[in-house]
């Protein structure tokens, strides 16, 4: 890119990641197009209402930033940071709240924004926790979901894409805290896990 060219989300320099990326499952423009569609749906669904977006850190920071800009609603945003115990590629279901919401959500319309529903255990915990605070409504947007997470009680109202049951990184998702700033969803070369 020469100076003066407009930057596109797809311009993240993947060569910076060397040979670590094995394949791109969903590219940047596909993500942006799907988020625009979901934002249009949410804009219709919450017309005239006050909506609070609750982003689940760290993974959801990219989705939150892009989704919020596509919504044609005067939303408020807040964040929770949670961490699940487990290995770097599998969660255990035991969730710890590292940062809680700043405000009371009783009587508010809440949309939880997640990057991925993998086993579904984090979301299950979060929904139970947030429902106990008495919101007026509680819905979920997840950019990605795995087939194994398809459980009715998880109620993902707005889903971006289904991804196969493989470990994915990018667009907020990490492996050992890396690759979150990729603009796409990708798989890693096996060598990354053994280094
Ligand atoms: C990831 C992701 C979801 C959760 C999904 O977060 O952001 O919150 O795991 O996994 P599950 O459906 O199997 O519970 P992680 O705990 O890795 O923290 P991070 O967002 O800070 O990377």
JSON list of C-alpha atoms and ligand atoms in Angstrom, two decimals:
[
{"chain": "A", "resi": 1, "resn": "UNK", "atom": "CA", "xyz": [0.00, 0.00, 0.00]},
{"chain": "A", "resi": 2, "resn": "UNK", "atom": "CA", "xyz": [1.40, 3.41, -0.93]},
{"chain": "A", "resi": 3, "resn": "UNK", "atom": "CA", "xyz": [0.81, 6.37, 1.33]},
{"chain": "A", "resi": 4, "resn": "UNK", "atom": "CA", "xyz": [-2.53, 8.01, 0.60]},
{"chain": "A", "resi": 5, "resn": "UNK", "atom": "CA", "xyz": [-4.31, 4.77, -0.34]},
{"chain": "A", "resi": 6, "resn": "UNK", "atom": "CA", "xyz": [-7.45, 4.08, 1.72]},
{"chain": "A", "resi": 7, "resn": "UNK", "atom": "CA", "xyz": [-6.84, 1.34, 4.26]},
{"chain": "A", "resi": 8, "resn": "UNK", "atom": "CA", "xyz": [-9.19, -1.65, 4.06]},
{"chain": "A", "resi": 9, "resn": "UNK", "atom": "CA", "xyz": [-9.81, -4.15, 6.86]},
{"chain": "A", "resi": 10, "resn": "UNK", "atom": "CA", "xyz": [-8.19, -6.77, 4.61]},
{"chain": "A", "resi": 11, "resn": "UNK", "atom": "CA", "xyz": [-4.89, -4.94, 4.63]},
{"chain": "A", "resi": 12, "resn": "UNK", "atom": "CA", "xyz": [-3.52, -6.50, 7.82]},
{"chain": "A", "resi": 13, "resn": "UNK", "atom": "CA", "xyz": [-0.07, -7.68, 6.74]},
{"chain": "A", "resi": 14, "resn": "UNK", "atom": "CA", "xyz": [-0.32, -11.45, 7.08]},
{"chain": "A", "resi": 15, "resn": "UNK", "atom": "CA", "xyz": [3.30, -11.92, 6.06]},
{"chain": "A", "resi": 16, "resn": "UNK", "atom": "CA", "xyz": [4.05, -10.58, 9.54]},
{"chain": "A", "resi": 17, "resn": "UNK", "atom": "CA", "xyz": [2.83, -13.96, 10.80]},
{"chain": "A", "resi": 18, "resn": "UNK", "atom": "CA", "xyz": [5.33, -15.84, 8.67]},
{"chain": "A", "resi": 19, "resn": "UNK", "atom": "CA", "xyz": [4.28, -19.41, 7.89]},
{"chain": "A", "resi": 20, "resn": "UNK", "atom": "CA", "xyz": [2.07, -19.66, 11.00]},
{"chain": "A", "resi": 21, "resn": "UNK", "atom": "CA", "xyz": [-1.22, -19.39, 9.10]},
{"chain": "A", "resi": 22, "resn": "UNK", "atom": "CA", "xyz": [-2.28, -22.72, 7.58]},
{"chain": "A", "resi": 23, "resn": "UNK", "atom": "CA", "xyz": [-5.53, -21.62, 5.95]},
{"chain": "A", "resi": 24, "resn": "UNK", "atom": "CA", "xyz": [-8.00, -18.75, 5.99]},
{"chain": "A", "resi": 25, "resn": "UNK", "atom": "CA", "xyz": [-11.50, -20.08, 6.76]},
{"chain": "A", "resi": 26, "resn": "UNK", "atom": "CA", "xyz": [-13.33, -16.74, 6.65]},
{"chain": "A", "resi": 27, "resn": "UNK", "atom": "CA", "xyz": [-11.69, -13.68, 5.15]},
{"chain": "A", "resi": 28, "resn": "UNK", "atom": "CA", "xyz": [-11.95, -10.10, 6.34]},
{"chain": "A", "resi": 29, "resn": "UNK", "atom": "CA", "xyz": [-14.50, -8.87, 3.77]},
{"chain": "A", "resi": 30, "resn": "UNK", "atom": "CA", "xyz": [-16.75, -11.88, 4.50]},
{"chain": "A", "resi": 31, "resn": "UNK", "atom": "CA", "xyz": [-16.71, -11.02, 8.20]},
{"chain": "A", "resi": 32, "resn": "UNK", "atom": "CA", "xyz": [-17.53, -7.37, 7.54]},
{"chain": "A", "resi": 33, "resn": "UNK", "atom": "CA", "xyz": [-20.38, -8.26, 5.16]},
{"chain": "A", "resi": 34, "resn": "UNK", "atom": "CA", "xyz": [-21.95, -10.64, 7.68]},
{"chain": "A", "resi": 35, "resn": "UNK", "atom": "CA", "xyz": [-21.61, -8.11, 10.51]},
{"chain": "A", "resi": 36, "resn": "UNK", "atom": "CA", "xyz": [-23.38, -5.51, 8.36]},
{"chain": "A", "resi": 37, "resn": "UNK", "atom": "CA", "xyz": [-26.26, -7.98, 7.81]},
{"chain": "A", "resi": 38, "resn": "UNK", "atom": "CA", "xyz": [-26.52, -8.79, 11.50]},
{"chain": "A", "resi": 39, "resn": "UNK", "atom": "CA", "xyz": [-26.34, -5.09, 12.40]},
{"chain": "A", "resi": 40, "resn": "UNK", "atom": "CA", "xyz": [-29.25, -4.35, 10.05]},
{"chain": "A", "resi": 41, "resn": "UNK", "atom": "CA", "xyz": [-31.29, -7.09, 11.72]},
{"chain": "A", "resi": 42, "resn": "UNK", "atom": "CA", "xyz": [-30.44, -5.80, 15.21]},
{"chain": "A", "resi": 43, "resn": "UNK", "atom": "CA", "xyz": [-31.22, -2.22, 14.15]},
{"chain": "A", "resi": 44, "resn": "UNK", "atom": "CA", "xyz": [-34.72, -3.37, 13.13]},
{"chain": "A", "resi": 45, "resn": "UNK", "atom": "CA", "xyz": [-35.25, -5.59, 16.16]},
{"chain": "A", "resi": 46, "resn": "UNK", "atom": "CA", "xyz": [-34.36, -2.87, 18.69]},
{"chain": "A", "resi": 47, "resn": "UNK", "atom": "CA", "xyz": [-35.78, 0.17, 16.90]},
{"chain": "A", "resi": 48, "resn": "UNK", "atom": "CA", "xyz": [-36.90, 2.72, 19.48]},
{"chain": "A", "resi": 49, "resn": "UNK", "atom": "CA", "xyz": [-35.29, 0.80, 22.38]},
{"chain": "A", "resi": 50, "resn": "UNK", "atom": "CA", "xyz": [-32.22, 1.50, 24.48]},
{"chain": "A", "resi": 51, "resn": "UNK", "atom": "CA", "xyz": [-29.76, -1.33, 23.89]},
{"chain": "A", "resi": 52, "resn": "UNK", "atom": "CA", "xyz": [-26.68, -2.15, 25.93]},
{"chain": "A", "resi": 53, "resn": "UNK", "atom": "CA", "xyz": [-24.00, -4.19, 24.15]},
{"chain": "A", "resi": 54, "resn": "UNK", "atom": "CA", "xyz": [-22.00, -6.37, 26.54]},
{"chain": "A", "resi": 55, "resn": "UNK", "atom": "CA", "xyz": [-18.72, -7.43, 24.98]},
{"chain": "A", "resi": 56, "resn": "UNK", "atom": "CA", "xyz": [-16.94, -10.44, 26.40]},
{"chain": "A", "resi": 57, "resn": "UNK", "atom": "CA", "xyz": [-13.22, -9.68, 26.58]},
{"chain": "A", "resi": 58, "resn": "UNK", "atom": "CA", "xyz": [-10.81, -10.25, 25.31]},
{"chain": "A", "resi": 59, "resn": "UNK", "atom": "CA", "xyz": [-11.94, -12.13, 22.23]},
{"chain": "A", "resi": 60, "resn": "UNK", "atom": "CA", "xyz": [-14.95, -9.94, 21.36]},
{"chain": "A", "resi": 61, "resn": "UNK", "atom": "CA", "xyz": [-13.08, -6.64, 21.07]},
{"chain": "A", "resi": 62, "resn": "UNK", "atom": "CA", "xyz": [-12.96, -6.76, 17.26]},
{"chain": "A", "resi": 63, "resn": "UNK", "atom": "CA", "xyz": [-16.61, -7.78, 16.81]},
{"chain": "A", "resi": 64, "resn": "UNK", "atom": "CA", "xyz": [-17.74, -5.10, 19.25]},
{"chain": "A", "resi": 65, "resn": "UNK", "atom": "CA", "xyz": [-15.84, -2.35, 17.48]},
{"chain": "A", "resi": 66, "resn": "UNK", "atom": "CA", "xyz": [-17.09, -3.22, 14.00]},
{"chain": "A", "resi": 67, "resn": "UNK", "atom": "CA", "xyz": [-20.63, -4.22, 14.94]},
{"chain": "A", "resi": 68, "resn": "UNK", "atom": "CA", "xyz": [-21.18, -1.04, 16.99]},
{"chain": "A", "resi": 69, "resn": "UNK", "atom": "CA", "xyz": [-20.20, 1.08, 13.98]},
{"chain": "A", "resi": 70, "resn": "UNK", "atom": "CA", "xyz": [-22.66, -0.72, 11.71]},
{"chain": "A", "resi": 71, "resn": "UNK", "atom": "CA", "xyz": [-25.62, -0.38, 14.09]},
{"chain": "A", "resi": 72, "resn": "UNK", "atom": "CA", "xyz": [-27.97, 2.48, 13.37]},
{"chain": "A", "resi": 73, "resn": "UNK", "atom": "CA", "xyz": [-29.05, 2.70, 16.98]},
{"chain": "A", "resi": 74, "resn": "UNK", "atom": "CA", "xyz": [-27.84, 4.86, 19.89]},
{"chain": "A", "resi": 75, "resn": "UNK", "atom": "CA", "xyz": [-26.32, 1.92, 21.81]},
{"chain": "A", "resi": 76, "resn": "UNK", "atom": "CA", "xyz": [-24.33, 1.93, 25.03]},
{"chain": "A", "resi": 77, "resn": "UNK", "atom": "CA", "xyz": [-21.41, -0.45, 25.52]},
{"chain": "A", "resi": 78, "resn": "UNK", "atom": "CA", "xyz": [-19.95, -2.23, 28.51]},
{"chain": "A", "resi": 79, "resn": "UNK", "atom": "CA", "xyz": [-17.52, -5.11, 28.87]},
{"chain": "A", "resi": 80, "resn": "UNK", "atom": "CA", "xyz": [-16.97, -8.17, 30.97]},
{"chain": "A", "resi": 81, "resn": "UNK", "atom": "CA", "xyz": [-13.68, -9.99, 31.07]},
{"chain": "A", "resi": 82, "resn": "UNK", "atom": "CA", "xyz": [-13.88, -13.66, 31.81]},
{"chain": "A", "resi": 83, "resn": "UNK", "atom": "CA", "xyz": [-11.35, -16.38, 31.81]},
{"chain": "A", "resi": 84, "resn": "UNK", "atom": "CA", "xyz": [-11.98, -20.07, 31.70]},
{"chain": "A", "resi": 85, "resn": "UNK", "atom": "CA", "xyz": [-9.55, -22.43, 33.26]},
{"chain": "A", "resi": 86, "resn": "UNK", "atom": "CA", "xyz": [-8.13, -25.02, 30.91]},
{"chain": "A", "resi": 87, "resn": "UNK", "atom": "CA", "xyz": [-5.42, -25.57, 28.34]},
{"chain": "A", "resi": 88, "resn": "UNK", "atom": "CA", "xyz": [-4.61, -22.99, 25.68]},
{"chain": "A", "resi": 89, "resn": "UNK", "atom": "CA", "xyz": [-6.88, -24.69, 23.14]},
{"chain": "A", "resi": 90, "resn": "UNK", "atom": "CA", "xyz": [-9.72, -26.14, 25.30]},
{"chain": "A", "resi": 91, "resn": "UNK", "atom": "CA", "xyz": [-11.89, -24.58, 27.98]},
{"chain": "A", "resi": 92, "resn": "UNK", "atom": "CA", "xyz": [-12.84, -26.40, 31.15]},
{"chain": "A", "resi": 93, "resn": "UNK", "atom": "CA", "xyz": [-16.16, -24.69, 31.84]},
{"chain": "A", "resi": 94, "resn": "UNK", "atom": "CA", "xyz": [-14.99, -23.20, 35.12]},
{"chain": "A", "resi": 95, "resn": "UNK", "atom": "CA", "xyz": [-15.30, -19.48, 34.48]},
{"chain": "A", "resi": 96, "resn": "UNK", "atom": "CA", "xyz": [-13.82, -16.67, 36.51]},
{"chain": "A", "resi": 97, "resn": "UNK", "atom": "CA", "xyz": [-15.01, -13.05, 36.18]},
{"chain": "A", "resi": 98, "resn": "UNK", "atom": "CA", "xyz": [-11.93, -10.85, 35.83]},
{"chain": "A", "resi": 99, "resn": "UNK", "atom": "CA", "xyz": [-13.86, -7.66, 35.14]},
{"chain": "A", "resi": 100, "resn": "UNK", "atom": "CA", "xyz": [-17.55, -7.16, 35.80]},
{"chain": "A", "resi": 101, "resn": "UNK", "atom": "CA", "xyz": [-20.00, -4.72, 34.21]},
{"chain": "A", "resi": 102, "resn": "UNK", "atom": "CA", "xyz": [-19.81, -1.14, 35.45]},
{"chain": "A", "resi": 103, "resn": "UNK", "atom": "CA", "xyz": [-23.57, -0.61, 35.68]},
{"chain": "A", "resi": 104, "resn": "UNK", "atom": "CA", "xyz": [-26.66, -2.38, 36.91]},
{"chain": "A", "resi": 105, "resn": "UNK", "atom": "CA", "xyz": [-28.50, -4.07, 34.02]},
{"chain": "A", "resi": 106, "resn": "UNK", "atom": "CA", "xyz": [-31.88, -4.57, 35.72]},
{"chain": "A", "resi": 107, "resn": "UNK", "atom": "CA", "xyz": [-34.66, -3.59, 33.31]},
{"chain": "A", "resi": 108, "resn": "UNK", "atom": "CA", "xyz": [-32.25, -3.11, 30.36]},
{"chain": "A", "resi": 109, "resn": "UNK", "atom": "CA", "xyz": [-32.19, -4.73, 26.93]},
{"chain": "A", "resi": 110, "resn": "UNK", "atom": "CA", "xyz": [-28.89, -6.63, 26.84]},
{"chain": "A", "resi": 111, "resn": "UNK", "atom": "CA", "xyz": [-27.10, -8.06, 23.82]},
{"chain": "A", "resi": 112, "resn": "UNK", "atom": "CA", "xyz": [-24.09, -10.18, 24.77]},
{"chain": "A", "resi": 113, "resn": "UNK", "atom": "CA", "xyz": [-21.42, -10.02, 22.07]},
{"chain": "A", "resi": 114, "resn": "UNK", "atom": "CA", "xyz": [-19.12, -13.03, 21.79]},
{"chain": "A", "resi": 115, "resn": "UNK", "atom": "CA", "xyz": [-16.44, -13.93, 19.28]},
{"chain": "A", "resi": 116, "resn": "UNK", "atom": "CA", "xyz": [-17.00, -17.70, 19.49]},
{"chain": "A", "resi": 117, "resn": "UNK", "atom": "CA", "xyz": [-19.20, -20.25, 21.16]},
{"chain": "A", "resi": 118, "resn": "UNK", "atom": "CA", "xyz": [-17.02, -23.32, 21.28]},
{"chain": "A", "resi": 119, "resn": "UNK", "atom": "CA", "xyz": [-18.07, -25.81, 23.97]},
{"chain": "A", "resi": 120, "resn": "UNK", "atom": "CA", "xyz": [-20.74, -23.28, 25.03]},
{"chain": "A", "resi": 121, "resn": "UNK", "atom": "CA", "xyz": [-19.66, -23.46, 28.67]},
{"chain": "A", "resi": 122, "resn": "UNK", "atom": "CA", "xyz": [-18.58, -19.80, 28.93]},
{"chain": "A", "resi": 123, "resn": "UNK", "atom": "CA", "xyz": [-21.85, -18.60, 27.44]},
{"chain": "A", "resi": 124, "resn": "UNK", "atom": "CA", "xyz": [-23.90, -20.92, 29.62]},
{"chain": "A", "resi": 125, "resn": "UNK", "atom": "CA", "xyz": [-22.24, -19.46, 32.70]},
{"chain": "A", "resi": 126, "resn": "UNK", "atom": "CA", "xyz": [-22.60, -15.87, 31.47]},
{"chain": "A", "resi": 127, "resn": "UNK", "atom": "CA", "xyz": [-26.28, -16.20, 30.59]},
{"chain": "A", "resi": 128, "resn": "UNK", "atom": "CA", "xyz": [-27.09, -17.65, 33.98]},
{"chain": "A", "resi": 129, "resn": "UNK", "atom": "CA", "xyz": [-25.08, -14.91, 35.71]},
{"chain": "A", "resi": 130, "resn": "UNK", "atom": "CA", "xyz": [-26.63, -12.05, 33.70]},
{"chain": "A", "resi": 131, "resn": "UNK", "atom": "CA", "xyz": [-30.19, -13.41, 33.82]},
{"chain": "A", "resi": 132, "resn": "UNK", "atom": "CA", "xyz": [-30.00, -13.32, 37.61]},
{"chain": "A", "resi": 133, "resn": "UNK", "atom": "CA", "xyz": [-29.52, -9.53, 37.42]},
{"chain": "A", "resi": 134, "resn": "UNK", "atom": "CA", "xyz": [-33.03, -9.01, 36.02]},
{"chain": "A", "resi": 135, "resn": "UNK", "atom": "CA", "xyz": [-32.52, -7.57, 32.50]},
{"chain": "A", "resi": 136, "resn": "UNK", "atom": "CA", "xyz": [-35.60, -6.72, 30.43]},
{"chain": "A", "resi": 137, "resn": "UNK", "atom": "CA", "xyz": [-34.26, -8.93, 27.64]},
{"chain": "A", "resi": 138, "resn": "UNK", "atom": "CA", "xyz": [-31.09, -10.96, 27.16]},
{"chain": "A", "resi": 139, "resn": "UNK", "atom": "CA", "xyz": [-29.89, -12.04, 23.72]},
{"chain": "A", "resi": 140, "resn": "UNK", "atom": "CA", "xyz": [-26.60, -13.20, 22.24]},
{"chain": "A", "resi": 141, "resn": "UNK", "atom": "CA", "xyz": [-24.60, -12.40, 19.14]},
{"chain": "A", "resi": 142, "resn": "UNK", "atom": "CA", "xyz": [-21.73, -14.76, 18.39]},
{"chain": "A", "resi": 143, "resn": "UNK", "atom": "CA", "xyz": [-19.59, -14.24, 15.33]},
{"chain": "A", "resi": 144, "resn": "UNK", "atom": "CA", "xyz": [-18.67, -17.93, 15.28]},
{"chain": "A", "resi": 145, "resn": "UNK", "atom": "CA", "xyz": [-20.20, -21.10, 16.63]},
{"chain": "A", "resi": 146, "resn": "UNK", "atom": "CA", "xyz": [-19.12, -24.70, 16.44]},
{"chain": "A", "resi": 147, "resn": "UNK", "atom": "CA", "xyz": [-21.62, -27.46, 15.68]},
{"chain": "A", "resi": 148, "resn": "UNK", "atom": "CA", "xyz": [-20.92, -29.04, 19.05]},
{"chain": "A", "resi": 149, "resn": "UNK", "atom": "CA", "xyz": [-22.23, -25.89, 20.78]},
{"chain": "A", "resi": 150, "resn": "UNK", "atom": "CA", "xyz": [-25.71, -26.18, 19.22]},
{"chain": "A", "resi": 151, "resn": "UNK", "atom": "CA", "xyz": [-27.67, -26.46, 22.43]},
{"chain": "A", "resi": 152, "resn": "UNK", "atom": "CA", "xyz": [-31.08, -24.79, 22.57]},
{"chain": "A", "resi": 153, "resn": "UNK", "atom": "CA", "xyz": [-30.58, -23.27, 26.01]},
{"chain": "A", "resi": 154, "resn": "UNK", "atom": "CA", "xyz": [-27.72, -21.16, 24.65]},
{"chain": "A", "resi": 155, "resn": "UNK", "atom": "CA", "xyz": [-30.10, -19.07, 22.53]},
{"chain": "A", "resi": 156, "resn": "UNK", "atom": "CA", "xyz": [-27.65, -17.49, 20.09]},
{"chain": "A", "resi": 157, "resn": "UNK", "atom": "CA", "xyz": [-30.08, -15.17, 18.30]},
{"chain": "A", "resi": 158, "resn": "UNK", "atom": "CA", "xyz": [-27.53, -13.59, 15.95]},
{"chain": "A", "resi": 159, "resn": "UNK", "atom": "CA", "xyz": [-24.89, -15.96, 14.59]},
{"chain": "A", "resi": 160, "resn": "UNK", "atom": "CA", "xyz": [-22.24, -14.99, 12.07]},
{"chain": "A", "resi": 161, "resn": "UNK", "atom": "CA", "xyz": [-20.81, -18.26, 10.83]},
{"chain": "A", "resi": 162, "resn": "UNK", "atom": "CA", "xyz": [-20.55, -21.89, 11.80]},
{"chain": "A", "resi": 163, "resn": "UNK", "atom": "CA", "xyz": [-16.97, -23.14, 11.86]},
{"chain": "A", "resi": 164, "resn": "UNK", "atom": "CA", "xyz": [-15.79, -26.75, 11.92]},
{"chain": "A", "resi": 165, "resn": "UNK", "atom": "CA", "xyz": [-14.59, -28.27, 15.13]},
{"chain": "A", "resi": 166, "resn": "UNK", "atom": "CA", "xyz": [-10.99, -27.14, 14.69]},
{"chain": "A", "resi": 167, "resn": "UNK", "atom": "CA", "xyz": [-8.94, -24.58, 16.62]},
{"chain": "A", "resi": 168, "resn": "UNK", "atom": "CA", "xyz": [-9.27, -21.17, 14.98]},
{"chain": "A", "resi": 169, "resn": "UNK", "atom": "CA", "xyz": [-7.54, -17.84, 15.53]},
{"chain": "A", "resi": 170, "resn": "UNK", "atom": "CA", "xyz": [-7.87, -14.27, 14.32]},
{"chain": "A", "resi": 171, "resn": "UNK", "atom": "CA", "xyz": [-10.30, -11.38, 14.53]},
{"chain": "A", "resi": 172, "resn": "UNK", "atom": "CA", "xyz": [-10.02, -11.37, 18.33]},
{"chain": "A", "resi": 173, "resn": "UNK", "atom": "CA", "xyz": [-9.32, -15.06, 18.88]},
{"chain": "A", "resi": 174, "resn": "UNK", "atom": "CA", "xyz": [-5.88, -16.03, 20.12]},
{"chain": "A", "resi": 175, "resn": "UNK", "atom": "CA", "xyz": [-3.47, -18.84, 20.55]},
{"chain": "A", "resi": 176, "resn": "UNK", "atom": "CA", "xyz": [-1.19, -18.05, 23.51]},
{"chain": "A", "resi": 177, "resn": "UNK", "atom": "CA", "xyz": [-2.32, -14.38, 23.22]},
{"chain": "A", "resi": 178, "resn": "UNK", "atom": "CA", "xyz": [-1.15, -14.11, 19.61]},
{"chain": "A", "resi": 179, "resn": "UNK", "atom": "CA", "xyz": [-3.00, -13.73, 16.30]},
{"chain": "A", "resi": 180, "resn": "UNK", "atom": "CA", "xyz": [-5.86, -11.63, 17.76]},
{"chain": "A", "resi": 181, "resn": "UNK", "atom": "CA", "xyz": [-5.09, -8.84, 15.28]},
{"chain": "A", "resi": 182, "resn": "UNK", "atom": "CA", "xyz": [-5.58, -10.92, 12.15]},
{"chain": "A", "resi": 183, "resn": "UNK", "atom": "CA", "xyz": [-8.45, -9.51, 10.10]},
{"chain": "A", "resi": 184, "resn": "UNK", "atom": "CA", "xyz": [-9.69, -13.02, 9.20]},
{"chain": "A", "resi": 185, "resn": "UNK", "atom": "CA", "xyz": [-10.49, -16.37, 10.85]},
{"chain": "A", "resi": 186, "resn": "UNK", "atom": "CA", "xyz": [-7.72, -18.86, 10.21]},
{"chain": "A", "resi": 187, "resn": "UNK", "atom": "CA", "xyz": [-6.21, -22.14, 11.29]},
{"chain": "A", "resi": 188, "resn": "UNK", "atom": "CA", "xyz": [-2.60, -22.42, 12.38]},
{"chain": "A", "resi": 189, "resn": "UNK", "atom": "CA", "xyz": [0.11, -24.61, 10.98]},
{"chain": "A", "resi": 190, "resn": "UNK", "atom": "CA", "xyz": [0.77, -27.65, 13.21]},
{"chain": "A", "resi": 191, "resn": "UNK", "atom": "CA", "xyz": [4.34, -26.47, 13.79]},
{"chain": "A", "resi": 192, "resn": "UNK", "atom": "CA", "xyz": [3.02, -23.49, 15.79]},
{"chain": "A", "resi": 193, "resn": "UNK", "atom": "CA", "xyz": [1.68, -25.82, 18.49]},
{"chain": "A", "resi": 194, "resn": "UNK", "atom": "CA", "xyz": [4.92, -27.71, 18.86]},
{"chain": "A", "resi": 195, "resn": "UNK", "atom": "CA", "xyz": [7.22, -24.66, 19.03]},
{"chain": "B", "resi": 1, "resn": "LIG", "atom": "C1", "xyz": [-12.87, -17.78, 24.42]},
{"chain": "B", "resi": 1, "resn": "LIG", "atom": "C2", "xyz": [-13.96, -17.04, 23.65]},
{"chain": "B", "resi": 1, "resn": "LIG", "atom": "C3", "xyz": [-15.21, -17.35, 24.41]},
{"chain": "B", "resi": 1, "resn": "LIG", "atom": "C4", "xyz": [-14.92, -18.72, 25.01]},
{"chain": "B", "resi": 1, "resn": "LIG", "atom": "C5", "xyz": [-15.66, -19.77, 24.23]},
{"chain": "B", "resi": 1, "resn": "LIG", "atom": "O1", "xyz": [-12.46, -16.98, 25.48]},
{"chain": "B", "resi": 1, "resn": "LIG", "atom": "O2", "xyz": [-13.70, -15.66, 23.60]},
{"chain": "B", "resi": 1, "resn": "LIG", "atom": "O3", "xyz": [-15.45, -16.42, 25.44]},
{"chain": "B", "resi": 1, "resn": "LIG", "atom": "O4", "xyz": [-13.51, -18.96, 24.90]},
{"chain": "B", "resi": 1, "resn": "LIG", "atom": "O5", "xyz": [-15.33, -21.06, 24.68]},
{"chain": "B", "resi": 1, "resn": "LIG", "atom": "P1", "xyz": [-16.39, -22.10, 25.24]},
{"chain": "B", "resi": 1, "resn": "LIG", "atom": "O6", "xyz": [-17.65, -21.95, 24.44]},
{"chain": "B", "resi": 1, "resn": "LIG", "atom": "O7", "xyz": [-15.72, -23.44, 25.05]},
{"chain": "B", "resi": 1, "resn": "LIG", "atom": "O8", "xyz": [-16.60, -21.78, 26.69]},
{"chain": "B", "resi": 1, "resn": "LIG", "atom": "P2", "xyz": [-11.16, -17.29, 26.36]},
{"chain": "B", "resi": 1, "resn": "LIG", "atom": "O9", "xyz": [-11.58, -17.90, 27.65]},
{"chain": "B", "resi": 1, "resn": "LIG", "atom": "O10", "xyz": [-10.16, -18.05, 25.53]},
{"chain": "B", "resi": 1, "resn": "LIG", "atom": "O11", "xyz": [-10.62, -15.84, 26.69]},
{"chain": "B", "resi": 1, "resn": "LIG", "atom": "P3", "xyz": [-10.21, -14.65, 25.71]},
{"chain": "B", "resi": 1, "resn": "LIG", "atom": "O12", "xyz": [-11.48, -14.15, 25.05]},
{"chain": "B", "resi": 1, "resn": "LIG", "atom": "O13", "xyz": [-9.62, -13.64, 26.61]},
{"chain": "B", "resi": 1, "resn": "LIG", "atom": "O14", "xyz": [-9.23, -15.19, 24.70]}
]
